[in-house]
Tab-separated table of C-alpha atoms in Angstrom:
chain	number	residue	atom	x	y	z
A	244	MET	CA	21.956	-2.720	-0.988
A	245	THR	CA	20.983	-6.251	0.091
A	246	ALA	CA	17.623	-7.709	1.093
A	247	ASP	CA	18.655	-8.039	4.733
A	248	LYS	CA	20.379	-4.627	4.782
A	249	PRO	CA	18.206	-2.511	2.469
A	250	LEU	CA	19.510	0.770	3.916
A	251	LYS	CA	23.200	-0.121	3.764
A	252	GLY	CA	25.296	3.031	3.603
A	253	VAL	CA	22.321	5.410	3.947
A	254	ARG	CA	22.738	8.123	6.568
A	255	VAL	CA	19.435	8.960	8.263
A	256	LEU	CA	18.761	12.003	10.422
A	257	VAL	CA	16.945	11.004	13.629
A	258	PRO	CA	15.560	14.286	15.040
A	259	ARG	CA	14.914	13.128	18.594
A	260	GLY	CA	17.175	11.763	21.285
A	261	GLY	CA	16.475	9.785	24.449
A	262	LYS	CA	14.903	6.345	24.425
A	263	TRP	CA	12.886	7.122	21.306
A	264	GLY	CA	15.912	8.206	19.321
A	265	ASP	CA	18.032	5.314	20.563
A	266	GLY	CA	15.303	2.834	19.635
A	267	VAL	CA	14.873	4.246	16.137
A	268	ALA	CA	18.639	4.352	15.632
A	269	ALA	CA	18.932	0.697	16.636
A	270	SER	CA	16.159	-0.265	14.215
A	271	LEU	CA	17.847	1.656	11.408
A	272	ARG	CA	21.226	0.067	12.123
A	273	SER	CA	19.644	-3.386	11.935
A	274	ARG	CA	18.619	-2.479	8.355
A	275	GLY	CA	22.124	-1.329	7.466
A	276	ALA	CA	21.631	2.430	7.850
A	277	ALA	CA	23.949	4.861	9.587
A	278	PRO	CA	21.654	6.889	11.859
A	279	VAL	CA	22.634	10.402	12.893
A	280	ILE	CA	20.898	11.367	16.122
A	281	ALA	CA	20.487	15.138	16.171
A	282	PRO	CA	17.682	16.357	18.454
A	283	LEU	CA	16.024	19.372	16.852
A	284	ILE	CA	13.611	20.143	19.682
A	285	ASN	CA	13.652	20.004	23.439
A	286	PHE	CA	11.150	20.668	26.173
A	287	ALA	CA	11.187	23.342	28.855
A	288	PRO	CA	8.874	24.150	31.775
A	289	ALA	CA	5.649	25.963	31.018
A	290	GLU	CA	5.800	29.749	31.066
A	291	THR	CA	2.763	29.805	33.377
A	292	PRO	CA	3.544	27.129	35.987
A	293	GLU	CA	0.913	28.525	38.320
A	294	LEU	CA	-1.857	27.802	35.788
A	295	LEU	CA	-0.553	24.283	35.274
A	296	ALA	CA	-0.339	23.682	39.034
A	297	ALA	CA	-3.906	24.916	39.517
A	298	ALA	CA	-5.224	22.671	36.721
A	299	LEU	CA	-3.405	19.633	38.111
A	300	ALA	CA	-4.787	20.369	41.574
A	301	ARG	CA	-8.293	20.367	40.091
A	302	LEU	CA	-7.463	17.100	38.352
A	303	GLU	CA	-6.368	15.521	41.633
A	304	ALA	CA	-9.551	16.800	43.282
A	305	GLY	CA	-11.699	14.962	40.738
A	306	VAL	CA	-13.075	18.037	38.963
A	307	TYR	CA	-12.563	16.581	35.477
A	308	GLU	CA	-14.439	13.650	33.971
A	309	TRP	CA	-11.631	13.082	31.457
A	310	LEU	CA	-7.900	13.686	31.179
A	311	VAL	CA	-6.593	13.672	27.593
A	312	VAL	CA	-2.871	13.020	27.127
A	313	THR	CA	-1.249	13.602	23.746
A	314	SER	CA	2.454	12.897	24.324
A	315	ALA	CA	4.926	11.022	26.482
A	316	THR	CA	6.336	14.423	27.469
A	317	THR	CA	3.015	15.276	29.090
A	318	VAL	CA	3.258	11.993	30.988
A	319	ASP	CA	6.673	13.098	32.265
A	320	VAL	CA	5.122	16.372	33.443
A	321	LEU	CA	2.358	14.515	35.288
A	322	VAL	CA	4.844	12.149	36.908
A	323	GLY	CA	7.098	15.036	37.884
A	324	SER	CA	4.217	16.880	39.509
A	325	GLY	CA	3.450	13.914	41.727
A	326	ILE	CA	-0.241	14.269	40.878
A	327	ARG	CA	-2.240	11.323	39.584
A	328	PRO	CA	-5.765	11.353	38.166
A	329	PRO	CA	-8.280	9.897	40.627
A	330	ALA	CA	-10.170	6.701	39.859
A	331	SER	CA	-13.244	8.747	38.931
A	332	THR	CA	-11.400	10.486	36.076
A	333	ARG	CA	-11.109	8.552	32.853
A	334	VAL	CA	-7.963	8.883	30.760
A	335	ALA	CA	-7.627	9.088	26.971
A	336	ALA	CA	-4.301	8.711	25.160
A	337	VAL	CA	-3.721	9.911	21.607
A	338	GLY	CA	-1.861	6.740	20.609
A	339	GLU	CA	-0.220	3.527	21.761
A	340	THR	CA	3.126	5.198	22.524
A	341	THR	CA	1.477	7.656	24.892
A	342	ALA	CA	-0.707	4.910	26.336
A	343	SER	CA	2.402	2.813	27.042
A	344	ALA	CA	4.061	5.740	28.804
A	345	LEU	CA	0.945	6.200	30.953
A	346	GLY	CA	0.869	2.494	31.727
A	347	LEU	CA	4.509	2.549	32.824
A	348	ALA	CA	3.616	5.460	35.100
A	349	GLY	CA	0.846	3.386	36.654
A	350	VAL	CA	-2.009	5.339	35.077
A	351	ARG	CA	-4.985	3.399	33.704
A	352	VAL	CA	-5.917	4.277	30.113
A	353	ASP	CA	-9.596	4.061	29.147
A	354	PHE	CA	-9.544	5.125	25.502
A	355	VAL	CA	-7.047	5.097	22.625
A	356	PRO	CA	-8.121	5.800	19.020
A	357	GLU	CA	-7.528	2.794	16.788
A	358	GLY	CA	-7.459	4.159	13.269
A	359	ASP	CA	-5.744	7.548	13.542
A	360	ASN	CA	-3.307	8.280	16.375
A	361	SER	CA	-3.686	12.046	16.229
A	362	ALA	CA	-5.748	14.766	17.862
A	363	ARG	CA	-8.121	14.670	14.908
A	364	GLY	CA	-8.434	10.890	15.148
A	365	LEU	CA	-9.030	11.024	18.884
A	366	VAL	CA	-11.950	13.416	18.425
A	367	LYS	CA	-13.358	11.439	15.493
A	368	GLU	CA	-13.255	8.117	17.351
A	369	TRP	CA	-14.356	9.466	20.743
A	370	PRO	CA	-16.941	7.154	22.387
A	371	ALA	CA	-20.367	8.140	21.091
A	372	ASP	CA	-22.002	7.867	24.514
A	373	GLU	CA	-19.569	10.415	26.021
A	374	VAL	CA	-20.785	13.897	25.141
A	375	THR	CA	-20.655	16.022	28.282
A	376	GLY	CA	-18.378	16.804	31.196
A	377	ARG	CA	-15.170	18.652	31.953
A	378	VAL	CA	-12.003	17.584	30.142
A	379	LEU	CA	-8.443	18.626	30.932
A	380	VAL	CA	-6.066	18.782	27.963
A	381	PRO	CA	-2.460	19.497	29.028
A	382	GLN	CA	-0.313	20.013	25.918
A	383	SER	CA	2.695	21.787	24.483
A	384	ASP	CA	2.450	25.549	24.211
A	385	LEU	CA	2.633	25.066	20.417
A	386	ALA	CA	-0.214	22.554	20.211
A	387	GLU	CA	-2.865	23.172	17.569
A	388	PRO	CA	-6.384	23.895	18.930
A	389	THR	CA	-7.761	20.839	17.079
A	390	LEU	CA	-8.328	18.730	20.165
A	391	VAL	CA	-9.935	21.316	22.431
A	392	ALA	CA	-12.075	22.684	19.603
A	393	GLY	CA	-13.165	19.205	18.547
A	394	LEU	CA	-14.121	18.108	22.043
A	395	SER	CA	-15.914	21.393	22.678
A	396	ALA	CA	-17.919	20.861	19.486
A	397	ARG	CA	-18.984	17.467	20.846
A	398	GLY	CA	-20.422	19.122	23.959
A	399	PHE	CA	-17.542	18.893	26.420
A	400	ASP	CA	-16.183	21.680	28.584
A	401	ALA	CA	-12.623	21.187	27.323
A	402	GLU	CA	-9.823	23.103	29.028
A	403	PHE	CA	-6.338	23.532	27.569
A	404	VAL	CA	-3.374	24.170	29.836
A	405	SER	CA	0.222	24.574	28.749
A	406	ALA	CA	2.147	21.661	30.280
A	407	TYR	CA	5.514	22.472	28.720
A	408	ARG	CA	7.228	24.556	26.070
A	409	THR	CA	8.712	23.166	22.867
A	410	VAL	CA	11.990	24.876	22.002
A	411	GLY	CA	14.335	24.483	19.066
A	412	VAL	CA	17.818	22.999	19.440
A	413	PRO	CA	20.590	24.195	17.065
A	414	VAL	CA	22.187	21.383	15.092
A	415	SER	CA	25.946	21.004	14.840
A	416	ASP	CA	27.909	22.260	11.854
A	417	GLU	CA	28.664	18.628	10.982
A	418	VAL	CA	24.965	17.779	10.722
A	419	ARG	CA	24.173	20.955	8.804
A	420	ASP	CA	26.982	20.258	6.337
A	421	GLY	CA	25.936	16.604	6.000
A	422	VAL	CA	22.409	17.584	5.023
A	423	ALA	CA	23.622	20.338	2.707
A	424	ASP	CA	26.014	18.103	0.781
A	425	GLY	CA	23.528	15.219	0.604
A	426	SER	CA	25.603	12.759	2.620
A	427	ILE	CA	22.706	12.622	5.107
A	428	GLY	CA	20.185	11.437	2.571
A	429	VAL	CA	17.060	10.741	4.650
A	430	LEU	CA	15.356	13.056	7.153
A	431	LEU	CA	12.791	11.683	9.583
A	432	VAL	CA	10.092	14.195	10.548
A	433	THR	CA	8.252	13.307	13.735
A	434	SER	CA	6.194	16.428	14.439
A	435	GLY	CA	5.287	19.849	13.138
A	436	SER	CA	7.848	21.351	15.517
A	437	VAL	CA	10.587	19.184	14.013
A	438	ALA	CA	9.456	20.137	10.497
A	439	ARG	CA	9.694	23.821	11.335
A	440	GLN	CA	13.192	23.375	12.767
A	441	ILE	CA	14.344	21.502	9.655
A	442	ALA	CA	12.974	24.305	7.499
A	443	ALA	CA	14.601	27.000	9.642
A	444	GLN	CA	17.986	25.335	10.125
A	445	LEU	CA	18.561	23.019	7.163
A	446	ALA	CA	16.584	24.278	4.161
A	447	PRO	CA	16.913	24.426	1.244
A	448	LEU	CA	17.350	20.659	1.037
A	449	PRO	CA	19.194	18.923	-1.790
A	450	ALA	CA	16.844	17.579	-4.468
A	451	ALA	CA	17.787	13.971	-3.686
A	452	THR	CA	17.055	14.224	0.050
A	453	LEU	CA	14.231	11.935	1.181
A	454	VAL	CA	11.765	13.430	3.683
A	455	ALA	CA	9.750	10.851	5.635
A	456	CYS	CA	6.913	11.939	7.943
A	457	ILE	CA	5.398	9.972	10.807
A	458	GLY	CA	1.768	10.597	9.823
A	459	PRO	CA	-0.632	12.692	7.723
A	460	ARG	CA	-0.821	15.541	10.226
A	461	THR	CA	2.963	15.802	10.402
A	462	ALA	CA	3.102	15.676	6.602
A	463	PHE	CA	0.621	18.566	6.463
A	464	ASP	CA	2.761	20.567	8.894
A	465	ALA	CA	5.924	19.745	6.947
A	466	ARG	CA	4.419	21.040	3.717
A	467	ALA	CA	3.173	24.133	5.542
A	468	ALA	CA	6.771	24.727	6.653
A	469	GLY	CA	7.896	24.563	3.028
A	470	LEU	CA	9.348	21.051	3.031
A	471	PRO	CA	8.753	18.398	0.389
A	472	VAL	CA	7.128	15.185	1.641
A	473	HIS	CA	8.132	11.940	-0.035
A	474	LEU	CA	7.013	9.274	2.435
A	475	ILE	CA	4.240	9.114	5.031
A	476	ALA	CA	4.161	6.305	7.590
A	477	GLU	CA	0.972	4.236	7.510
A	478	THR	CA	0.554	4.598	11.284
A	479	ARG	CA	1.883	7.174	13.696
A	480	SER	CA	4.664	5.038	15.163
A	481	ALA	CA	8.437	4.830	15.020
A	482	ALA	CA	8.262	1.313	13.595
A	483	ALA	CA	5.978	2.403	10.751
A	484	LEU	CA	8.233	5.357	9.985
A	485	VAL	CA	11.299	3.126	9.672
A	486	GLU	CA	9.336	0.617	7.593
A	487	ALA	CA	8.281	3.357	5.174
A	488	VAL	CA	11.931	4.195	4.555
A	489	VAL	CA	12.833	0.508	4.209
A	490	ASP	CA	9.975	-0.151	1.771
A	491	HIS	CA	11.108	2.765	-0.379
A	492	ALA	CA	14.655	1.399	-0.425
A	493	LEU	CA	13.392	-2.019	-1.485
A	494	ASP	CA	10.973	-0.690	-4.106
A	495	GLY	CA	12.839	2.359	-5.395
A	496	PRO	CA	15.699	2.456	-7.862
A	497	THR	CA	18.165	3.812	-5.348
A	498	ALA	CA	17.915	4.226	-1.581
A	499	GLY	CA	17.917	7.906	-0.741
A	500	THR	CA	16.425	8.968	-4.080
A	501	PRO	CA	13.038	10.525	-3.381
A	502	PRO	CA	9.998	9.331	-5.307
A	503	THR	CA	7.478	11.720	-6.756
A	504	GLU	CA	6.074	13.814	-3.919
A	505	LYS	CA	2.826	12.430	-2.543
A	506	ASP	CA	-0.355	14.496	-2.505
């Protein structure tokens, strides 16, 4: 290991593909790591497309005061539908990544939580002067009820609609063997869905395997799935997740050797 290549020789499982996975892989390579891109989840159309179409038609008609978007995948669904929120509907994004995706799609974003880029953080930091009105929350079919319940508790008429399904993707035998024999020494966990797929497909993990989660909520879900959690990114971003792994490599005795599990 060297200061400019702190992850030299470390194989890191990147559980998402596409632009996100390519970007993370490039960042890891710049630190000397050997990323292994192995998407563990994919997205499929909602099982109730008629309910989604009806909700999006109401959105286009200006029925909702707010649209809350919690993932770039939801942005893809909105773009694919050809429906855009009207100027009268304000838009909240759960974090900067989602806000950027909305911006690229030409959608104005009115609110992004600053301290905690999660559903819980969005509810906690919601503008104090906004306490009533109809809110549309299109999410994955596996989304926790945190957001809708939290907004409803604040006085909103919050409506969930399934925008897409999250489905597991089987990993290759090569990836499964690499995790099992410890040659893939770091696993990035980017969501509860990814954590559950790691637990279902790759557990039990070798004792030396480092599990790094993108934020506190994902860490909670990983533990609930039976995984150890060794690192938690300070912010819910790809850059922070990579930095957490790099910092451990610089501070720890050996890259890939997990520290004591965090509480």
